[in-house]
Amino acid sequence: MTRALIGYGLGFGLITLAGLFLSVNEPVARSSGQLDIFVILLRAYTPLLAPISSAFGQPMIGGYPPLGAVPLTLWLVIGCVVGILLMSPEAAAKATFLTSATILMLWIGSLFFSAPAWQDQHAWLMAVSRLAGDLISRPIDLTFILIAPAVLSALTGQMLETIKERPIKEKELEDRYALY
């Protein structure tokens, strides 16, 4: 379980940093305070939630222009990195799935907790309605986010675990059946 938590922290940190670099620059809030963290998280995770749609040239959630294959590539690369570093399919799959689910939950939570940072309640309600409608209308993107990085991470971890164990087994067999 420790390996999965380490992988979770790594995956979560990497995807958050990537999201911050890709963040959309929507002028939704002009307040200063503790609630700005939710606006920052909302902006950071929005481009990451529609990787397949963006790769096919569809607008991102919220109607922003697509980023091409960048979000898709980020999810897959982070899945591979977690699998490579953990070298365990079980821990890698758990960590990557937990990362994806946390990103999705934080985005939803940020959407609601950012309400006081908006200029008025009507603008916030319209934005929530638009963003939630966009998210729900993209089941392929949601399925991809939750499944593909975890599967890729598990496959990468399994390949590295197999490669790591193979020389040990061969040496063990040679030692066991060696003629002295």
Coordinates of C-alpha atoms in Angstrom, one line a residue:
M1 CA 0.0 0.0 0.0
T2 CA 2.9 2.3 0.7
R3 CA 4.1 2.0 -3.0
A4 CA 0.6 2.9 -4.2
L5 CA 0.5 6.0 -1.9
I6 CA 3.9 7.1 -3.2
G7 CA 2.7 6.6 -6.8
Y8 CA -0.5 8.5 -6.0
G9 CA 1.5 11.5 -4.7
L10 CA 3.7 11.4 -7.7
G11 CA 0.9 11.1 -10.2
F12 CA -1.2 13.7 -8.5
G13 CA 1.7 16.2 -8.3
L14 CA 2.7 15.6 -12.0
I15 CA -0.9 16.0 -13.3
T16 CA -1.5 19.1 -11.2
L17 CA 1.7 20.7 -12.4
A18 CA 0.8 19.8 -16.0
G19 CA -2.6 21.2 -15.5
L20 CA -1.3 24.5 -14.1
F21 CA 0.9 24.9 -17.2
L22 CA -2.1 24.3 -19.4
S23 CA -4.6 26.2 -17.3
V24 CA -7.3 28.2 -19.1
N25 CA -7.2 31.9 -18.5
E26 CA -10.8 32.7 -17.9
P27 CA -11.4 35.9 -16.0
V28 CA -14.0 34.4 -13.7
A29 CA -12.9 35.8 -10.3
R30 CA -11.2 39.0 -9.2
S31 CA -11.0 38.3 -5.5
S32 CA -8.1 37.8 -3.3
G33 CA -8.4 35.3 -0.5
Q34 CA -8.3 31.6 0.4
L35 CA -11.0 30.7 -2.1
D36 CA -8.7 31.5 -5.0
I37 CA -7.2 28.1 -4.6
F38 CA -10.5 26.6 -5.9
V39 CA -10.5 28.9 -8.9
I40 CA -6.9 27.9 -9.6
L41 CA -7.7 24.2 -9.4
L42 CA -10.7 24.7 -11.6
R43 CA -8.7 26.4 -14.2
A44 CA -5.9 23.8 -14.0
Y45 CA -8.0 20.7 -14.2
T46 CA -10.5 21.9 -16.9
P47 CA -8.1 21.3 -19.9
L48 CA -7.3 17.8 -18.6
L49 CA -10.9 16.5 -18.4
A50 CA -11.5 16.1 -22.2
P51 CA -8.4 14.5 -23.6
I52 CA -10.0 12.5 -26.4
S53 CA -12.4 15.3 -27.5
S54 CA -9.4 17.7 -27.5
A55 CA -7.3 15.3 -29.6
F56 CA -10.2 15.1 -32.2
G57 CA -10.4 18.9 -32.3
Q58 CA -13.6 19.4 -30.2
P59 CA -13.7 22.3 -27.8
M60 CA -12.7 21.6 -24.2
I61 CA -15.0 21.7 -21.3
G62 CA -16.3 25.2 -21.0
G63 CA -16.1 25.9 -24.8
Y64 CA -12.4 26.7 -24.8
P65 CA -10.4 25.9 -27.9
P66 CA -8.9 22.4 -28.1
L67 CA -5.3 21.7 -27.1
G68 CA -4.9 18.9 -29.5
A69 CA -3.3 15.7 -28.3
V70 CA -1.5 17.4 -25.3
P71 CA -4.0 16.3 -22.6
L72 CA -4.2 12.8 -24.0
T73 CA -0.4 12.5 -24.1
L74 CA -0.1 13.9 -20.5
W75 CA -2.5 11.3 -19.1
L76 CA -0.7 8.5 -20.9
V77 CA 2.8 9.7 -20.0
I78 CA 2.0 10.1 -16.4
G79 CA 0.5 6.6 -16.3
C80 CA 3.7 5.3 -17.8
V81 CA 5.9 7.2 -15.4
V82 CA 4.0 5.9 -12.4
G83 CA 4.2 2.4 -13.7
I84 CA 8.0 2.7 -14.4
L85 CA 8.7 4.1 -10.9
L86 CA 6.6 1.7 -9.0
M87 CA 7.5 -1.5 -11.0
S88 CA 4.4 -3.2 -9.6
P89 CA 1.2 -3.5 -11.6
E90 CA -1.1 -3.5 -8.6
A91 CA 0.4 -0.5 -6.9
A92 CA 0.7 1.4 -10.2
A93 CA -2.9 0.8 -11.2
K94 CA -4.2 1.7 -7.8
A95 CA -2.1 4.9 -7.7
T96 CA -3.1 6.0 -11.2
F97 CA -6.8 5.3 -10.7
L98 CA -6.8 7.1 -7.4
T99 CA -5.0 10.1 -9.1
S100 CA -7.6 10.2 -11.9
A101 CA -10.5 10.0 -9.5
T102 CA -9.0 12.6 -7.2
I103 CA -8.5 15.0 -10.1
L104 CA -12.2 14.5 -11.2
M105 CA -13.5 15.0 -7.6
L106 CA -11.3 18.1 -7.0
W107 CA -12.6 19.6 -10.2
I108 CA -16.2 19.1 -9.2
G109 CA -15.5 20.3 -5.7
S110 CA -13.7 23.4 -7.0
L111 CA -16.6 24.1 -9.2
F112 CA -18.8 24.4 -6.2
F113 CA -16.4 25.9 -3.7
S114 CA -15.4 28.7 -6.0
A115 CA -18.9 30.2 -5.8
P116 CA -17.9 33.1 -3.4
A117 CA -15.0 34.1 -5.7
W118 CA -17.4 34.8 -8.7
Q119 CA -18.8 38.3 -9.2
D120 CA -22.4 37.2 -8.7
Q121 CA -24.5 34.1 -8.1
H122 CA -26.1 34.2 -11.5
A123 CA -22.7 34.1 -13.3
W124 CA -21.6 31.2 -11.0
L125 CA -24.8 29.2 -11.6
M126 CA -24.5 29.7 -15.4
A127 CA -20.9 28.6 -15.3
V128 CA -21.7 25.5 -13.2
S129 CA -24.5 24.6 -15.5
R130 CA -22.4 25.0 -18.6
L131 CA -19.3 23.1 -17.2
A132 CA -21.3 20.3 -15.6
G133 CA -23.3 19.8 -18.8
D134 CA -20.1 19.7 -20.8
L135 CA -18.5 17.1 -18.4
I136 CA -21.6 14.9 -18.4
S137 CA -21.9 15.0 -22.2
R138 CA -18.5 13.4 -22.6
P139 CA -18.7 9.9 -21.2
I140 CA -15.8 8.7 -23.4
D141 CA -13.5 11.2 -21.9
L142 CA -14.5 10.3 -18.4
T143 CA -14.0 6.6 -19.1
F144 CA -10.7 7.3 -20.7
I145 CA -9.4 9.4 -17.7
L146 CA -10.4 6.7 -15.2
I147 CA -9.4 3.6 -17.1
A148 CA -6.7 4.2 -19.7
P149 CA -3.9 5.7 -17.5
A150 CA -4.5 3.0 -14.9
V151 CA -4.3 0.2 -17.4
L152 CA -1.2 1.6 -19.1
S153 CA 0.4 2.1 -15.7
A154 CA -0.3 -1.5 -14.7
L155 CA 1.0 -2.8 -18.0
T156 CA 4.2 -0.8 -17.7
G157 CA 4.6 -1.9 -14.1
Q158 CA 4.0 -5.5 -15.1
M159 CA 6.6 -5.4 -17.9
L160 CA 9.2 -3.9 -15.6
E161 CA 8.4 -6.3 -12.8
T162 CA 8.8 -9.2 -15.3
I163 CA 12.1 -7.9 -16.6
K164 CA 13.4 -7.4 -13.1
E165 CA 12.5 -10.9 -11.9
R166 CA 13.6 -12.8 -15.0
P167 CA 17.4 -12.7 -14.4
I168 CA 16.8 -13.7 -10.8
K169 CA 14.8 -16.8 -11.9
E170 CA 17.4 -17.8 -14.5
K171 CA 20.2 -17.5 -12.0
E172 CA 18.2 -19.4 -9.4
L173 CA 17.6 -22.2 -11.9
E174 CA 21.3 -22.3 -12.9
D175 CA 22.4 -22.5 -9.3
R176 CA 19.8 -25.2 -8.4
Y177 CA 20.7 -27.5 -11.3
A178 CA 24.4 -26.8 -11.7
L179 CA 26.7 -29.7 -11.8
Y180 CA 29.5 -29.4 -9.4

